[in-house]
mmCIF file of C-alpha atoms in Angstrom:
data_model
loop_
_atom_site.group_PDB
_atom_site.id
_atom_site.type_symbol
_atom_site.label_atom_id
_atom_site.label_comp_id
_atom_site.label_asym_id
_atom_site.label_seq_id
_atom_site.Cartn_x
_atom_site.Cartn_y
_atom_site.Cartn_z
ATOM 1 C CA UNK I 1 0.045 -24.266 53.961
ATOM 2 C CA UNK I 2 0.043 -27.886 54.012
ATOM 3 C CA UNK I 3 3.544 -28.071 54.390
ATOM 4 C CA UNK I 4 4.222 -25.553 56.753
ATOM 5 C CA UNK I 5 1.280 -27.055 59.594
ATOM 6 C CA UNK I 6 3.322 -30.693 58.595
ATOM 7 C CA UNK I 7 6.733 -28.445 60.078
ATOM 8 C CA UNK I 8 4.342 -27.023 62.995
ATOM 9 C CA UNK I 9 3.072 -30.547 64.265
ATOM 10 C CA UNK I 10 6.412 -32.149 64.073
ATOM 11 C CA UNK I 11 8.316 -29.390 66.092
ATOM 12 C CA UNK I 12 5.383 -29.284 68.346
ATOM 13 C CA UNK I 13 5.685 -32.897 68.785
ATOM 14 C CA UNK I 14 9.217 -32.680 69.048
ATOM 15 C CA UNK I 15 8.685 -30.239 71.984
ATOM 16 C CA UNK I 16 6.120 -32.755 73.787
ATOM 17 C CA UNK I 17 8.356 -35.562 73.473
ATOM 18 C CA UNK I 18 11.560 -33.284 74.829
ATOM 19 C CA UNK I 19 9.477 -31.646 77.957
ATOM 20 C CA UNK I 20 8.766 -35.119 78.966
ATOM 21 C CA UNK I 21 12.584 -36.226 79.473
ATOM 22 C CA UNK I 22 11.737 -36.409 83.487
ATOM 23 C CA UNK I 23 9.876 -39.363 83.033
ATOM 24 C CA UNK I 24 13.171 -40.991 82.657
ATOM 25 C CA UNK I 25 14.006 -40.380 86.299
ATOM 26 C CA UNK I 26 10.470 -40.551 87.808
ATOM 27 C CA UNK I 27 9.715 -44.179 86.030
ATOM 28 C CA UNK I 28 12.476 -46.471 87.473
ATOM 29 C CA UNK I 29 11.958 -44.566 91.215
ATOM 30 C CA UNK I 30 8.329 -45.179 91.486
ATOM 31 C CA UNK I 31 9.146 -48.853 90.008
ATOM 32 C CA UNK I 32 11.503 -49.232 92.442
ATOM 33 C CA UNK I 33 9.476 -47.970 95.756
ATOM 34 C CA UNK I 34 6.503 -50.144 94.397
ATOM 35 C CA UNK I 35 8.888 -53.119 94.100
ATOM 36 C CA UNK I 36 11.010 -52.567 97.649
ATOM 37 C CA UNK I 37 7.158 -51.524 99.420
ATOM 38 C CA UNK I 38 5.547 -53.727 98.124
ATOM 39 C CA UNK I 39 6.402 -56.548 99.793
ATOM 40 C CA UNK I 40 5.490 -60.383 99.494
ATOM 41 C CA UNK I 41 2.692 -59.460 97.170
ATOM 42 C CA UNK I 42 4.728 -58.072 94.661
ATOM 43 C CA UNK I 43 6.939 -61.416 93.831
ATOM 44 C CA UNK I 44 4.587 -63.041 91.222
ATOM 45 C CA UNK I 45 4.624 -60.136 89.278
ATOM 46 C CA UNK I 46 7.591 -57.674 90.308
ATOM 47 C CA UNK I 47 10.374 -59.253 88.083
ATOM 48 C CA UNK I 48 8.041 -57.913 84.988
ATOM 49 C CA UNK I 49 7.273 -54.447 86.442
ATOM 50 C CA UNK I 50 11.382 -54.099 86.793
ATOM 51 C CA UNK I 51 12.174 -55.426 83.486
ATOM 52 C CA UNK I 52 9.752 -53.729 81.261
ATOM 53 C CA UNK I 53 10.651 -50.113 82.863
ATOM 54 C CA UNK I 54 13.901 -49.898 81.259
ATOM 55 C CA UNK I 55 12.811 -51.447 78.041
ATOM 56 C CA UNK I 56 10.203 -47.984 77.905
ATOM 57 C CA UNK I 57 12.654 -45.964 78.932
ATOM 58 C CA UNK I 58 14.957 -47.147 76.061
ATOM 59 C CA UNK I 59 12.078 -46.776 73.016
ATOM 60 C CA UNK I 60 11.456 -43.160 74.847
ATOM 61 C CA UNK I 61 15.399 -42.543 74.662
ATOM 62 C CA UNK I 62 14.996 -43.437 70.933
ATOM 63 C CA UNK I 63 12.538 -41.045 70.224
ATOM 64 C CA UNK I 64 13.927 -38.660 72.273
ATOM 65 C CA UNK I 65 17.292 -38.789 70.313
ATOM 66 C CA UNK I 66 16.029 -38.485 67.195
ATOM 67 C CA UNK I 67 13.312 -36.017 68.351
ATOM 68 C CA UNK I 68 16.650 -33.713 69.746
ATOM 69 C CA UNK I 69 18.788 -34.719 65.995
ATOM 70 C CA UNK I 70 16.247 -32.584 64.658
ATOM 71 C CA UNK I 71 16.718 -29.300 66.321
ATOM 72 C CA UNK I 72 19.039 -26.644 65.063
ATOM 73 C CA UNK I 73 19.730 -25.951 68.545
ATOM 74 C CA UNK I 74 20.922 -29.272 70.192
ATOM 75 C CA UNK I 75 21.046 -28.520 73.676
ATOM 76 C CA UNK I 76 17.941 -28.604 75.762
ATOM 77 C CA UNK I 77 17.819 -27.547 79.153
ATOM 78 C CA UNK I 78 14.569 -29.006 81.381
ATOM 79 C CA UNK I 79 14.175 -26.926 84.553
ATOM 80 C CA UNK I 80 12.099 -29.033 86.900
ATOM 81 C CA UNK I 81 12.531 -26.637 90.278
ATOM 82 C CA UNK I 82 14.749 -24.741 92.218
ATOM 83 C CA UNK I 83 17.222 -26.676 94.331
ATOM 84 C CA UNK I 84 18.852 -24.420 96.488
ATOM 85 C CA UNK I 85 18.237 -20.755 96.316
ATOM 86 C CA UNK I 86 20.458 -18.820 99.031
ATOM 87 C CA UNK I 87 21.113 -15.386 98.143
ATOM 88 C CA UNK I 88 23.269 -15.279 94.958
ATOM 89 C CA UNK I 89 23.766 -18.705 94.882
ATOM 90 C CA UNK I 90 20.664 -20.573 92.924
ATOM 91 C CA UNK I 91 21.150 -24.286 92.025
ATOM 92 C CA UNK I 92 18.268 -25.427 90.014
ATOM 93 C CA UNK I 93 17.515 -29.421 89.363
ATOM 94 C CA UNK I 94 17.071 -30.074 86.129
ATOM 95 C CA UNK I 95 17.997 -32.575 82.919
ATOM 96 C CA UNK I 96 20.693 -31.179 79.878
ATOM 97 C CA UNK I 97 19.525 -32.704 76.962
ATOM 98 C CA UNK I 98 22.022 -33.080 74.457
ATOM 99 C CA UNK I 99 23.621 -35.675 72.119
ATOM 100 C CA UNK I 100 26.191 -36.664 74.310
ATOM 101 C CA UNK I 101 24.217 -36.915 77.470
ATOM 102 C CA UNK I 102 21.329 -39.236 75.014
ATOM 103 C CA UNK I 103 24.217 -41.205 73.828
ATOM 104 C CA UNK I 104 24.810 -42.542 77.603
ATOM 105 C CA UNK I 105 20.849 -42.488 78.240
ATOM 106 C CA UNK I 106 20.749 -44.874 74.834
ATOM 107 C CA UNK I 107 23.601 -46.792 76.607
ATOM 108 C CA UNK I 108 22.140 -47.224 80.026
ATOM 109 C CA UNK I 109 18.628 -47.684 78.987
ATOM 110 C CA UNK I 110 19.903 -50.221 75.954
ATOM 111 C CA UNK I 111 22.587 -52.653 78.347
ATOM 112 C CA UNK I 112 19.815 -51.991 81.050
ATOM 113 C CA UNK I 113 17.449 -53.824 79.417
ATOM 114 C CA UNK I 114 19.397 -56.440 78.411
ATOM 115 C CA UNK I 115 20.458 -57.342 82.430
ATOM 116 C CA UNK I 116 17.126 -56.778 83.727
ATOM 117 C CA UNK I 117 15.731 -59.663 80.887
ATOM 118 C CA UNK I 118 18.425 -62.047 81.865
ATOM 119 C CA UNK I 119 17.955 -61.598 85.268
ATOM 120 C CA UNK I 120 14.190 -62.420 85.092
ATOM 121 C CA UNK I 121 15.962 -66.074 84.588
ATOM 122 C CA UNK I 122 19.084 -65.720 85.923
ATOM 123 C CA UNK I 123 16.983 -64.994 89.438
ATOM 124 C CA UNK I 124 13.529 -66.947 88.828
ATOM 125 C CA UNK I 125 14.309 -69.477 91.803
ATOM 126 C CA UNK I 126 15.780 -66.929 93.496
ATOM 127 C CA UNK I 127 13.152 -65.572 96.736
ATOM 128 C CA UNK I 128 14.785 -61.840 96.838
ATOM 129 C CA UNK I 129 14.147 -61.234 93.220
ATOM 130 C CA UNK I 130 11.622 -58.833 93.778
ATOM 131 C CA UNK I 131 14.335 -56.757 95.810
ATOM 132 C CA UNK I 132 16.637 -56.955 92.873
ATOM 133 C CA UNK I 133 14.713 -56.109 90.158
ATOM 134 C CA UNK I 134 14.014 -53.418 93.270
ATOM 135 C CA UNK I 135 17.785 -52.058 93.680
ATOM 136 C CA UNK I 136 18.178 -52.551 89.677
ATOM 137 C CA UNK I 137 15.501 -49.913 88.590
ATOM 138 C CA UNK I 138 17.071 -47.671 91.447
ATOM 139 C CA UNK I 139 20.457 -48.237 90.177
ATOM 140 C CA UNK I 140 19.291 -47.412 86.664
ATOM 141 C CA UNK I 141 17.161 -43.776 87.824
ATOM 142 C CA UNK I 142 21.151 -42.840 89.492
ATOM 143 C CA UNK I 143 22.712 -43.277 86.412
ATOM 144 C CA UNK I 144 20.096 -41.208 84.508
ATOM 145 C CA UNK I 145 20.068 -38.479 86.285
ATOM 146 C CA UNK I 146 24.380 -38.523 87.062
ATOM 147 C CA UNK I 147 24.236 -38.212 82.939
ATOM 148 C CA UNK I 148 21.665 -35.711 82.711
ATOM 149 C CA UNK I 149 22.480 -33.088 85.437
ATOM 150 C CA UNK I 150 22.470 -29.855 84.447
ATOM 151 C CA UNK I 151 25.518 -29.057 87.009
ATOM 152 C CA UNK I 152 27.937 -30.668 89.439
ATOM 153 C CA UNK I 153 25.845 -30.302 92.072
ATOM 154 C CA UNK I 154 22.852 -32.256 90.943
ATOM 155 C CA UNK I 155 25.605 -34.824 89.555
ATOM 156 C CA UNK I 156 26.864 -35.553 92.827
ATOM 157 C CA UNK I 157 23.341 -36.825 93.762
ATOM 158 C CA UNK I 158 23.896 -39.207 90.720
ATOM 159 C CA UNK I 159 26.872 -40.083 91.936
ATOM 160 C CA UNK I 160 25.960 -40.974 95.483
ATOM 161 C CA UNK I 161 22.618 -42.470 94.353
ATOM 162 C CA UNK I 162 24.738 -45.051 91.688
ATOM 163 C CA UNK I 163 27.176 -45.872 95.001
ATOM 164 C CA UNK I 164 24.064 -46.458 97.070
ATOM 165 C CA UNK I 165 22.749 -48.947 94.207
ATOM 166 C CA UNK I 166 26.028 -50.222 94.079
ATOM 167 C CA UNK I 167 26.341 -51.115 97.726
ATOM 168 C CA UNK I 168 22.735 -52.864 97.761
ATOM 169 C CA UNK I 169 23.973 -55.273 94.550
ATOM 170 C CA UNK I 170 27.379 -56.027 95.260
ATOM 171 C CA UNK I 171 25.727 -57.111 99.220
ATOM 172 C CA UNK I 172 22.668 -58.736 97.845
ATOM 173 C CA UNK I 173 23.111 -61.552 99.856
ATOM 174 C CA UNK I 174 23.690 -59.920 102.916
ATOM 175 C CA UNK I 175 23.778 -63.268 105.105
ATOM 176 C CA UNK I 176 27.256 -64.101 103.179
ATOM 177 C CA UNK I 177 30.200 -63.020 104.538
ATOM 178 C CA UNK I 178 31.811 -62.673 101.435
ATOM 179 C CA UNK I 179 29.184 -60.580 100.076
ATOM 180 C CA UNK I 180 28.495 -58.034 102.854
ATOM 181 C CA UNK I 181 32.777 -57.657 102.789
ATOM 182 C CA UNK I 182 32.747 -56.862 99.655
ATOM 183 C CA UNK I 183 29.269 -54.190 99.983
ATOM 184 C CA UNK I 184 31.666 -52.741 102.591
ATOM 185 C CA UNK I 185 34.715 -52.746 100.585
ATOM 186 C CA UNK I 186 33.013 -51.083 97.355
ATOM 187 C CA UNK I 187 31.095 -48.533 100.019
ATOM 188 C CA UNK I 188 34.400 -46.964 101.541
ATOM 189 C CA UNK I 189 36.388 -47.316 98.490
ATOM 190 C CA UNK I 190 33.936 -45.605 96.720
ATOM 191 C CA UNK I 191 33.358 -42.872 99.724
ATOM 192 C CA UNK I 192 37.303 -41.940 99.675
ATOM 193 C CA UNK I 193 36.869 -41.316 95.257
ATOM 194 C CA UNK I 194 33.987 -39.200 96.546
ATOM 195 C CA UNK I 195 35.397 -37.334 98.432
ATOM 196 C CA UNK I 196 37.589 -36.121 95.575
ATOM 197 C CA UNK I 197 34.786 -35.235 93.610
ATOM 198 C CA UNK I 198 32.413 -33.433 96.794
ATOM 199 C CA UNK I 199 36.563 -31.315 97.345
ATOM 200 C CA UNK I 200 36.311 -30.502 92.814
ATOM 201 C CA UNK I 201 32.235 -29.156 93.562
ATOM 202 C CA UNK I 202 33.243 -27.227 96.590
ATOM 203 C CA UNK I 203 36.306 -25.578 94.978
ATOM 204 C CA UNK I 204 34.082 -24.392 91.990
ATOM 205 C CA UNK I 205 31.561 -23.014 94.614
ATOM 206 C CA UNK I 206 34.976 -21.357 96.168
ATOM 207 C CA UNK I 207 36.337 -19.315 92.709
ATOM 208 C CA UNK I 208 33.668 -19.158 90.650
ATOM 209 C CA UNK I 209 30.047 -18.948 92.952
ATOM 210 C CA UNK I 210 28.756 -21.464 90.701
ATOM 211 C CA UNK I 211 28.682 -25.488 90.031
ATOM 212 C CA UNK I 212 27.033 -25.245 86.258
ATOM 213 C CA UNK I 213 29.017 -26.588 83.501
ATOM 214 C CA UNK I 214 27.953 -23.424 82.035
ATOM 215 C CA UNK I 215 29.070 -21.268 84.438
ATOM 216 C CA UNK I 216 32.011 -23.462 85.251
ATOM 217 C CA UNK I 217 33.118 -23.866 81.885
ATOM 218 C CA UNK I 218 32.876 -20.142 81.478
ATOM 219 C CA UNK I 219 35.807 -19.648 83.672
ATOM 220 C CA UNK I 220 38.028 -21.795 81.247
ATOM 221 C CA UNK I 221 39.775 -21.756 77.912
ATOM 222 C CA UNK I 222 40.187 -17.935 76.260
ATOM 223 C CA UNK I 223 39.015 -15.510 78.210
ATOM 224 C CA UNK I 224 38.680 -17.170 80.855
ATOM 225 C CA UNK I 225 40.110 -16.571 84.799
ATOM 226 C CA UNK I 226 40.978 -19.703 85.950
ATOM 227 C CA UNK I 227 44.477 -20.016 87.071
ATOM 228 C CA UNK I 228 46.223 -23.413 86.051
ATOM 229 C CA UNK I 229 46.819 -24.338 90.138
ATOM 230 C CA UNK I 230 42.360 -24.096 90.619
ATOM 231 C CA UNK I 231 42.414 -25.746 87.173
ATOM 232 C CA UNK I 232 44.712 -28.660 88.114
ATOM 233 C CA UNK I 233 43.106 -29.187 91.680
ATOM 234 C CA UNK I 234 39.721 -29.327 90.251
ATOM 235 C CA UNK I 235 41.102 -31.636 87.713
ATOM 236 C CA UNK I 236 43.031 -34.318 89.683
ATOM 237 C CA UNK I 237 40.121 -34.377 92.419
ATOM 238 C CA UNK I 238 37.399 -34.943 89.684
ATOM 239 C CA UNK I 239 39.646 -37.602 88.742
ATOM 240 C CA UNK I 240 39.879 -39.342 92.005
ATOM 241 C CA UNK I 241 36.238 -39.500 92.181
ATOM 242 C CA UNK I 242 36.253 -40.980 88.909
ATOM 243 C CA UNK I 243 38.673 -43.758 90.053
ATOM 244 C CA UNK I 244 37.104 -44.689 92.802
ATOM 245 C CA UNK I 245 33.752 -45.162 90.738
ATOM 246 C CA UNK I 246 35.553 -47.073 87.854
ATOM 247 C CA UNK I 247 37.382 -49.199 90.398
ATOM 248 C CA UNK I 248 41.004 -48.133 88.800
ATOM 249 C CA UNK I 249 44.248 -47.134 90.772
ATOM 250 C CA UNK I 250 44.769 -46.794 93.536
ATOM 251 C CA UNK I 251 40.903 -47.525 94.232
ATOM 252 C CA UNK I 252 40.260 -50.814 92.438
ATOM 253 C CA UNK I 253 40.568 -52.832 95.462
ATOM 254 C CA UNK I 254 37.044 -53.208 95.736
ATOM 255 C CA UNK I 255 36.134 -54.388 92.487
ATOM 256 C CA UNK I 256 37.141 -58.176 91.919
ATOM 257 C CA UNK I 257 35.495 -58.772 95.309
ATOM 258 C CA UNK I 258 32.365 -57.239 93.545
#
C-alpha cells in the first residue's frame, strides 16, 4: 500500500503543479501593471518586484518540466476559457504543455532572468527604471504565452504582444531621435512580417474551419487534404512573419537600429 499512495501523491502533485501553468502568464502581467500604475512610488522598490518574477517563473518552469518528464502522456492541454465561440467555429485560450513548448519556457524564463539581474545595475541611475523593469515583465508574459498557445490564433496575440514589448524597449528613450526612429522602424517592419502570419491564420480558417495545430496539422501529411498550393501559401506567409520578427531578409532593416 505504501508504495502505491507514494505513486498517488506524486501524480497528484504532478497534476497540481501542471494545472497551475497559467501562473506563468498571469505573474509577469500583474508585475507589469503594478510596475507601469504604480507610479513614482514604485521606484525604490520596482526594479526587485521585476527581477524576482522571472527568477519564480524559471524554478516553476523547472518543476514543471520535470513534473511533465514524468507522464506517459507528454502533452498537456490547459483550457482556461472559451475565446471565440461563433457557431462551428470555437477558439478556446489555453496553454499546450509539452517538452518542446517547456524547453522555450526554460529558455525565456532562464536568459530572462539573467537580463532582468543585470539590468537592476545596468539601469540603477537610470529614473525610468521602474518603466523598464515595467515593459520587461510584459515582454516576458508575450513570449510565454506565443510558446504556449494552444493554436494560431491565440499565438498571434503572442506575437503582437512580443512586437508591442518590442516597440516600448527599442523606444525607451522616447525624447531621442534615434531611439523613437528606430521604435518606428522595428514597429512597421515588424507589422508588414505580420501581416504574413495574420494572411497563414486566415487561410487555415479558409480550408480547414480551424486554427489548432491539432486540427491544422490534421489536414497534413498521409491522409491528409491539403493541396501543396494551400500548403505552400501557408508556408511562405508563416515564414514572412517569422522574418520580420527575427529581423532577417528582406525585413532586417530594423534591427541594427535596435
Amino acid at each position: 500500500r505504501q508504495p502505491a499512495q507514494v505513486l498517488g501523491t506524486a501524480l497528484t502533485t504532478a497534476h497540481g503543479i501542471q494545472s497551475a501553468a497559467w501562473l506563468l502568464l498571469l505573474l509577469p502581467v500583474v508585475s507589469a501593471a503594478v510596475l507601469l500604475l504604480a507610479g513614482r512610488r514604485a521606484d525604490a522598490w520596482g526594479h526587485i518586484l521585476g527581477a524576482a518574477v522571472p527568477v519564480v517563473l524559471f524554478v516553476y518552469a523547472v518543476v514543471l518540466f520535470f513534473s511533465v518528464k514524468g507522464e506517459s502522456n507528454r502533452e498537456i492541454t490547459l483550457h482556461l476559457f472559451s475565446w471565440v465561440p461563433v457557431g462551428g467555429f470555437n477558439v478556446d485560450a489555453g496553454l499546450l504543455i509539452d517538452p518542446l513548448a517547456l524547453v522555450f519556457v526554460l529558455l525565456i524564463t532562464g536568459v530572462g532572468s539573467l537580463i532582468h539581474i543585470y539590468a537592476v545595475g545596468y539601469m540603477a541611475h537610470d529614473d525610468g527604471r521602474r518603466r523598464f523593469f515595467g515593459y520587461f515583465n510584459l515582454f516576458i508574459a508575450a513570449m510565454l504565452l506565443l510558446v504556449l498557445a494552444t493554436g494560431f490564433l491565440v499565438l498571434y496575440v503572442g506575437w503582437e504582444g512580443v512586437g508591442l514589448a518590442s516597440y516600448l524597449l527599442i523606444s525607451f528613450y522616447f525624447n531621442r531621435n534615434s531611439a523613437a526612429t528606430a521604435g518606428n522602424k522595428a514597429f512597421f517592419a515588424n507589422r508588414v512580417g505580420d501581416v504574413g502570419l495574420s494572411l497563414a491564420i486566415m487561410l487555415m480558417f479558409a480550408y480547414f474551419g480551424t486554427t489548432s495545430y491539432q486540427g491544422v496539422f490534421s489536414h497534413f501529411g498521409p491522409g491528409g487534404n491539403a493541396t501543396n498550393g494551400v500548403a505552400t501559401a501557408i508556408g511562405l506567409m508563416l515564414l514572412l512573419g517569422a522574418c520580420g520578427k527575427s529581423g532577417q531578409f528582406p525585413l532586417q532593416t530594423w534591427l541594427p537600429d535596435a
